[in-house]
Coordinates of C-alpha atoms and ligand atoms in Angstrom, one line a residue:
M129 CA 14.2 2.3 -17.4
K130 CA 12.3 1.4 -14.3
T131 CA 14.5 0.8 -11.3
L132 CA 13.6 -0.7 -7.9
T133 CA 16.1 -1.1 -5.0
V134 CA 15.8 -4.0 -2.6
A135 CA 17.2 -2.2 0.4
L136 CA 18.6 -5.1 2.5
P137 CA 21.3 -3.7 4.9
G138 CA 24.7 -4.4 3.4
R139 CA 23.2 -6.4 0.5
E140 CA 21.3 -3.7 -1.4
Y141 CA 20.6 -4.5 -5.1
D142 CA 18.6 -3.1 -8.0
I143 CA 16.0 -4.6 -10.2
L144 CA 16.1 -3.0 -13.6
I145 CA 13.1 -3.3 -16.0
E146 CA 13.4 -2.2 -19.6
R147 CA 12.6 -3.6 -23.0
G148 CA 15.8 -4.7 -24.8
L149 CA 17.8 -4.9 -21.6
L150 CA 19.3 -8.3 -22.5
S151 CA 21.6 -6.6 -24.9
Q152 CA 22.8 -4.2 -22.2
A153 CA 23.6 -7.1 -19.8
G154 CA 27.4 -6.6 -20.0
E155 CA 27.5 -2.9 -19.1
R156 CA 24.8 -3.3 -16.4
I157 CA 26.7 -6.2 -14.8
R158 CA 30.0 -4.5 -15.1
A159 CA 28.6 -1.6 -13.1
V160 CA 28.0 -3.9 -10.1
L161 CA 31.0 -6.3 -10.6
P162 CA 33.8 -3.9 -11.6
K163 CA 36.6 -6.4 -10.7
A164 CA 35.1 -9.6 -12.1
Q165 CA 36.8 -11.3 -15.0
K166 CA 34.8 -14.4 -15.5
L167 CA 31.1 -14.9 -15.7
A168 CA 29.5 -18.3 -15.7
V169 CA 26.1 -18.0 -17.5
V170 CA 23.7 -20.8 -16.5
T171 CA 20.8 -21.4 -18.8
D172 CA 18.6 -24.1 -20.2
R173 CA 18.4 -25.5 -23.7
N174 CA 15.3 -23.5 -24.7
V175 CA 16.6 -20.2 -23.5
E176 CA 20.1 -20.9 -24.9
F177 CA 18.6 -21.1 -28.3
L178 CA 16.6 -17.9 -27.9
Y179 CA 18.7 -15.5 -25.9
S180 CA 22.2 -16.7 -25.0
S181 CA 24.0 -15.0 -28.0
A182 CA 22.6 -11.5 -27.1
V183 CA 23.7 -11.9 -23.5
L184 CA 27.1 -13.5 -24.3
D185 CA 27.9 -10.8 -26.9
S186 CA 27.1 -8.1 -24.5
L187 CA 29.1 -9.6 -21.7
R188 CA 32.1 -10.1 -23.9
A189 CA 31.9 -6.5 -25.2
A190 CA 32.0 -5.4 -21.5
G191 CA 35.3 -7.3 -21.0
F192 CA 34.0 -10.5 -19.3
E193 CA 35.2 -13.9 -20.2
A194 CA 31.8 -15.6 -20.3
R195 CA 31.1 -19.3 -20.6
L196 CA 27.7 -20.9 -21.0
F197 CA 26.6 -23.7 -18.8
T198 CA 23.4 -25.3 -20.3
V199 CA 21.1 -27.7 -18.4
P200 CA 18.1 -29.5 -19.8
A201 CA 14.9 -27.5 -19.5
G202 CA 12.4 -28.4 -16.7
E203 CA 12.2 -29.2 -13.0
K204 CA 14.2 -32.4 -13.5
S205 CA 17.3 -30.2 -13.7
K206 CA 16.8 -28.8 -10.1
T207 CA 18.8 -31.7 -8.6
P208 CA 21.8 -32.2 -6.3
S209 CA 23.6 -34.0 -9.2
Q210 CA 23.0 -31.1 -11.6
L211 CA 24.3 -28.7 -8.9
A212 CA 27.4 -30.8 -8.4
A213 CA 28.0 -30.8 -12.2
L214 CA 27.8 -26.9 -12.2
W215 CA 30.3 -26.8 -9.3
E216 CA 32.8 -28.9 -11.2
G217 CA 32.2 -26.9 -14.4
F218 CA 32.8 -23.6 -12.6
M219 CA 36.1 -24.9 -11.2
E220 CA 37.1 -26.2 -14.6
F221 CA 36.3 -22.7 -16.0
G222 CA 38.6 -21.2 -13.3
L223 CA 36.0 -19.2 -11.5
T224 CA 37.4 -17.2 -8.5
R225 CA 35.7 -15.5 -5.6
T226 CA 35.8 -12.1 -7.4
D227 CA 33.9 -13.6 -10.4
G228 CA 30.2 -14.2 -10.8
V229 CA 27.4 -16.4 -12.0
A230 CA 24.4 -15.2 -14.1
A231 CA 21.2 -17.2 -14.1
L232 CA 19.6 -16.7 -17.6
G233 CA 16.2 -18.5 -17.6
G234 CA 13.1 -19.2 -15.6
G235 CA 12.6 -20.3 -12.0
V236 CA 14.4 -23.7 -12.4
V237 CA 17.6 -22.0 -13.7
G238 CA 17.4 -19.2 -11.2
D239 CA 17.0 -21.5 -8.3
L240 CA 19.7 -24.0 -9.4
A241 CA 22.2 -21.4 -10.6
G242 CA 21.5 -19.3 -7.5
F243 CA 22.2 -22.2 -5.2
A244 CA 25.4 -23.0 -7.1
A245 CA 26.5 -19.4 -6.8
A246 CA 25.7 -19.4 -3.1
T247 CA 27.7 -22.5 -2.4
I248 CA 30.7 -22.4 -4.8
L249 CA 33.8 -21.0 -3.1
R250 CA 31.5 -20.2 -0.2
G251 CA 29.6 -17.7 -2.4
V252 CA 30.2 -15.7 -5.5
A253 CA 28.2 -12.8 -7.0
L254 CA 24.9 -13.8 -8.5
V255 CA 23.0 -11.9 -11.2
Q256 CA 19.4 -13.0 -12.0
I257 CA 18.2 -12.5 -15.6
P258 CA 14.7 -14.0 -15.5
T259 CA 13.1 -15.0 -18.8
T260 CA 9.6 -16.1 -17.7
L261 CA 6.8 -14.0 -16.2
L262 CA 6.7 -16.3 -13.2
S263 CA 10.4 -15.9 -12.5
Q264 CA 10.3 -12.1 -13.2
V265 CA 7.6 -11.5 -10.6
D266 CA 8.6 -14.0 -8.1
S267 CA 11.6 -16.3 -7.9
S268 CA 14.3 -13.9 -9.2
V269 CA 13.7 -11.4 -6.4
G270 CA 14.1 -12.2 -2.7
G271 CA 17.0 -14.6 -2.6
K272 CA 15.4 -18.0 -2.3
V273 CA 17.6 -20.5 -4.1
A274 CA 17.3 -24.3 -3.9
V275 CA 17.3 -27.7 -5.5
D276 CA 14.8 -30.5 -5.0
L277 CA 15.4 -33.7 -3.1
E278 CA 13.7 -37.0 -3.4
H279 CA 11.8 -36.1 -0.2
G280 CA 10.3 -33.0 -1.9
K281 CA 10.8 -29.7 -3.7
N282 CA 13.2 -27.0 -2.6
L283 CA 14.4 -28.9 0.4
A284 CA 18.1 -28.1 0.0
G285 CA 18.6 -24.4 -0.4
A286 CA 19.6 -21.0 1.0
F287 CA 18.6 -17.4 1.2
Y288 CA 21.2 -15.8 -1.1
Q289 CA 20.4 -12.4 -2.6
P290 CA 21.5 -11.5 -6.1
R291 CA 23.7 -8.5 -6.8
L292 CA 21.5 -7.4 -9.7
V293 CA 18.2 -8.4 -11.4
L294 CA 17.9 -7.7 -15.1
M295 CA 14.3 -7.9 -16.4
D296 CA 13.7 -7.5 -20.1
P297 CA 9.9 -7.6 -20.8
D298 CA 10.5 -8.4 -24.5
V299 CA 11.6 -12.0 -23.6
L300 CA 8.0 -12.7 -22.5
N301 CA 7.0 -12.6 -26.2
T302 CA 8.5 -16.0 -26.8
L303 CA 6.5 -17.7 -24.0
D304 CA 3.7 -19.9 -25.0
L305 CA 0.2 -18.8 -23.7
P306 CA 0.0 -21.3 -20.8
Q307 CA 3.5 -20.3 -19.6
F308 CA 2.5 -16.6 -19.7
M309 CA -0.8 -17.3 -17.9
D310 CA 1.1 -19.4 -15.3
G311 CA 2.9 -16.2 -14.3
M312 CA -0.4 -14.2 -14.4
A313 CA -1.7 -16.3 -11.5
E314 CA 1.1 -15.0 -9.4
V315 CA 0.6 -11.4 -10.7
I316 CA -3.0 -11.5 -9.6
K317 CA -1.9 -12.8 -6.2
Y318 CA 0.0 -9.5 -5.6
G319 CA -3.2 -7.6 -6.2
C320 CA -5.1 -9.9 -3.8
I321 CA -2.6 -9.7 -0.9
W322 CA -1.4 -6.1 -1.1
D323 CA -3.0 -3.7 -3.6
A324 CA -6.8 -3.6 -4.5
D325 CA -6.2 -0.9 -7.1
F326 CA -3.7 -3.2 -8.9
F327 CA -6.3 -6.0 -8.7
D328 CA -8.9 -3.8 -10.4
F329 CA -6.3 -2.8 -13.0
L330 CA -5.6 -6.5 -13.8
A331 CA -9.3 -7.4 -13.7
A332 CA -10.0 -4.9 -16.4
R333 CA -7.6 -6.7 -18.8
S334 CA -8.6 -10.0 -20.2
S335 CA -6.1 -10.7 -23.0
R336 CA -2.3 -11.2 -23.3
P337 CA -1.9 -8.2 -25.7
E338 CA -3.7 -5.9 -23.2
L339 CA -1.5 -7.1 -20.4
M340 CA 1.7 -6.8 -22.5
A341 CA 0.8 -3.2 -23.4
D342 CA 1.3 -2.4 -19.7
I343 CA 3.8 -5.0 -18.8
E344 CA 6.5 -2.7 -17.4
H345 CA 3.9 -1.3 -14.9
I346 CA 2.8 -4.9 -14.1
L347 CA 6.4 -6.1 -13.5
Y348 CA 7.3 -3.0 -11.5
T349 CA 4.2 -3.2 -9.3
C350 CA 4.7 -6.9 -8.5
C351 CA 8.4 -6.5 -7.8
D352 CA 7.8 -3.4 -5.7
I353 CA 5.4 -5.4 -3.5
K354 CA 7.8 -8.4 -3.3
R355 CA 10.7 -5.9 -2.5
Q356 CA 8.7 -4.4 0.4
V357 CA 7.8 -7.8 1.8
V358 CA 11.3 -9.2 1.5
T359 CA 13.0 -6.2 3.1
Q360 CA 10.7 -6.5 6.1
D361 CA 11.0 -10.3 6.4
E362 CA 13.9 -11.7 4.4
L363 CA 14.0 -15.0 6.2
D364 CA 10.3 -15.9 5.8
T365 CA 9.4 -16.0 9.5
G366 CA 6.4 -13.6 9.4
L367 CA 5.2 -11.2 6.7
R368 CA 6.8 -13.0 3.8
M369 CA 4.3 -15.9 4.4
I370 CA 1.6 -13.8 2.8
L371 CA 3.3 -14.5 -0.6
N372 CA 2.0 -18.1 0.0
F373 CA -1.6 -17.0 -0.6
G374 CA -3.2 -19.8 -2.6
H375 CA -0.1 -22.0 -2.4
T376 CA -1.0 -24.4 0.4
L377 CA -4.2 -25.6 -1.3
G378 CA -2.4 -25.1 -4.7
H379 CA 0.2 -27.6 -3.4
A380 CA -2.6 -30.1 -2.8
Y381 CA -3.8 -29.7 -6.4
E382 CA -0.2 -30.1 -7.7
L383 CA 0.0 -33.3 -5.6
A384 CA -3.4 -34.5 -6.9
G385 CA -2.2 -34.0 -10.5
R386 CA 1.2 -35.6 -9.7
Y387 CA 2.9 -32.4 -10.8
V388 CA 2.0 -33.1 -14.5
E389 CA -1.7 -32.5 -14.8
W390 CA -1.8 -29.0 -13.4
S391 CA 0.9 -26.4 -13.8
H392 CA 2.1 -24.3 -10.8
G393 CA 0.0 -21.3 -12.0
E394 CA -3.1 -23.4 -12.5
A395 CA -2.8 -24.9 -9.1
V396 CA -2.2 -21.5 -7.5
A397 CA -5.1 -19.9 -9.3
A398 CA -7.5 -22.7 -8.0
G399 CA -5.7 -22.5 -4.6
M400 CA -6.4 -18.8 -4.3
C401 CA -10.1 -19.3 -5.1
A402 CA -10.3 -22.1 -2.6
A403 CA -8.6 -20.0 0.0
A404 CA -11.0 -17.2 -0.7
R405 CA -14.0 -19.5 -0.3
L406 CA -12.5 -20.9 2.9
G407 CA -11.9 -17.4 4.2
V408 CA -15.6 -16.7 3.8
T409 CA -16.5 -19.9 5.7
L410 CA -14.1 -18.9 8.5
G411 CA -15.6 -15.4 8.7
V412 CA -12.4 -13.7 7.6
T413 CA -13.0 -12.9 4.0
P414 CA -15.9 -10.7 2.8
P415 CA -18.4 -12.8 0.8
E416 CA -18.0 -10.9 -2.5
V417 CA -14.3 -11.6 -2.7
P418 CA -14.4 -15.2 -4.2
Q419 CA -16.6 -14.2 -7.0
K420 CA -14.5 -11.2 -7.9
L421 CA -11.4 -13.3 -7.9
E422 CA -12.9 -16.1 -9.9
E423 CA -14.2 -13.5 -12.5
A424 CA -10.7 -12.0 -12.9
L425 CA -9.1 -15.4 -13.3
E426 CA -11.8 -16.8 -15.6
A427 CA -11.4 -13.7 -17.9
L428 CA -7.9 -14.9 -18.5
G429 CA -8.9 -18.5 -19.0
Q430 CA -7.6 -19.6 -15.7
V431 CA -9.0 -22.6 -13.8
T432 CA -10.8 -21.6 -10.6
R433 CA -11.8 -25.0 -9.2
L434 CA -9.9 -28.2 -9.1
S435 CA -10.7 -31.4 -7.2
C436 CA -8.4 -33.2 -4.8
S437 CA -8.6 -36.3 -2.6
M438 CA -8.6 -36.0 1.2
E439 CA -5.2 -37.9 1.1
D440 CA -3.6 -35.2 -1.1
Y441 CA -5.1 -32.4 1.0
A442 CA -3.7 -34.1 4.2
A443 CA -0.3 -34.5 2.6
A444 CA -0.3 -30.8 1.4
I445 CA -1.0 -29.5 4.9
G446 CA 1.4 -31.9 6.5
L447 CA -1.3 -33.8 8.4
D448 CA -0.1 -37.2 9.5
K449 CA -0.7 -39.2 12.7
K450 CA 2.1 -37.3 14.5
G451 CA 0.8 -33.9 13.4
A452 CA -2.9 -34.5 14.0
G453 CA -3.2 -31.9 16.7
A454 CA -0.9 -29.3 15.2
D455 CA -1.9 -26.0 13.7
I456 CA -1.2 -24.6 10.2
T457 CA -1.0 -20.9 9.2
L458 CA -3.2 -20.3 6.3
I459 CA -3.0 -17.0 4.4
L460 CA -6.5 -15.5 3.9
L461 CA -7.8 -12.2 2.6
N462 CA -9.6 -10.0 5.2
R463 CA -10.4 -7.8 2.2
L464 CA -9.3 -7.7 -1.4
G465 CA -5.9 -6.2 -1.3
H466 CA -4.9 -7.3 2.1
A467 CA -3.8 -10.7 3.4
V468 CA -3.7 -12.0 7.0
P469 CA -2.3 -15.1 8.6
H470 CA -4.9 -17.4 10.1
Q471 CA -4.0 -20.2 12.5
I472 CA -6.2 -23.3 12.3
A473 CA -5.8 -26.8 13.5
K474 CA -4.9 -29.1 10.6
A475 CA -7.6 -31.6 11.5
D476 CA -10.2 -28.8 11.5
L477 CA -9.0 -27.5 8.2
L478 CA -9.3 -31.0 6.6
K479 CA -12.9 -31.2 7.8
L480 CA -13.7 -27.9 6.1
L481 CA -12.1 -29.0 2.8
Ligands
LIG617 N1 8.0 -17.4 -3.6 C1 7.7 -16.9 -2.3 C2 8.9 -16.2 -1.6 O1 9.8 -15.8 -2.3 O2 8.9 -16.1 -0.4

């Protein structure tokens, strides 16, 4: 078992990483919620079919009254109406403030169930059980929970740390290859922004089996980096922004593809490469970095270049008539393994793109 502790004062929690951990969920959650009687387990239809029985059996064996709350799979479930349906369901279940919510699924389930846990009864205990690579290395750690509004993604949300994160690498075996590679873009991001040795370790592996052979180390390293960032800047006012490397331009590609053509991982992969090239143009990033990054991503079959209209770039950086003079903070690499914030006028950035 690999264990990491997110040492936020008064809200410390562990991330546990072990193959087969799903079937130990009950005892692991019991250890952090000794008084809880009921556990609302939020999942989606795909994950329910694959993993809910193992988790529910384990929870019931540990003495929890567990009930499943299943939402349709996909981003369309991250809505205020789905959130309200969970609130009502939790009340009908008889959840009390000493009980808890477990999020069993990917980022959508984690964000939705997390925000439901943060807001029901002014906050009940949350356990994250992420089942995608993307949610294991990113959204299940650090406490960002949210739903989407018609005005945009993640606009209603909170910082609400879980009490425990249970990560079972075996669940990654049922992801299809594009979903797995989606997560790999974020994995490579950690090497870029924090750890050049980890980048080299990843760059030497070009297939899913090779990566899965070392998956515990990969999950541990990513979560260790995220843990260090989050404990220094929980509320995302400084250091935590480095986690957005590749995401500003990635957002432009997501907009350009209307959120259907390119997955988040594909957009982030191309966004990181674009940010690396931009960093060279701005004299921040060493010239060899874009090629190294592109080679590592291409080896995994990732896209490294996407096109985008000026309108979508402008929308992604928030450039409108009112913001024409305003600056944006871009995250650039001043070397492979280290990210720095870089202030630039939005209008100047648009000219460079
Ligand atoms: N996903 C970026 C963050 O947690 O800040």
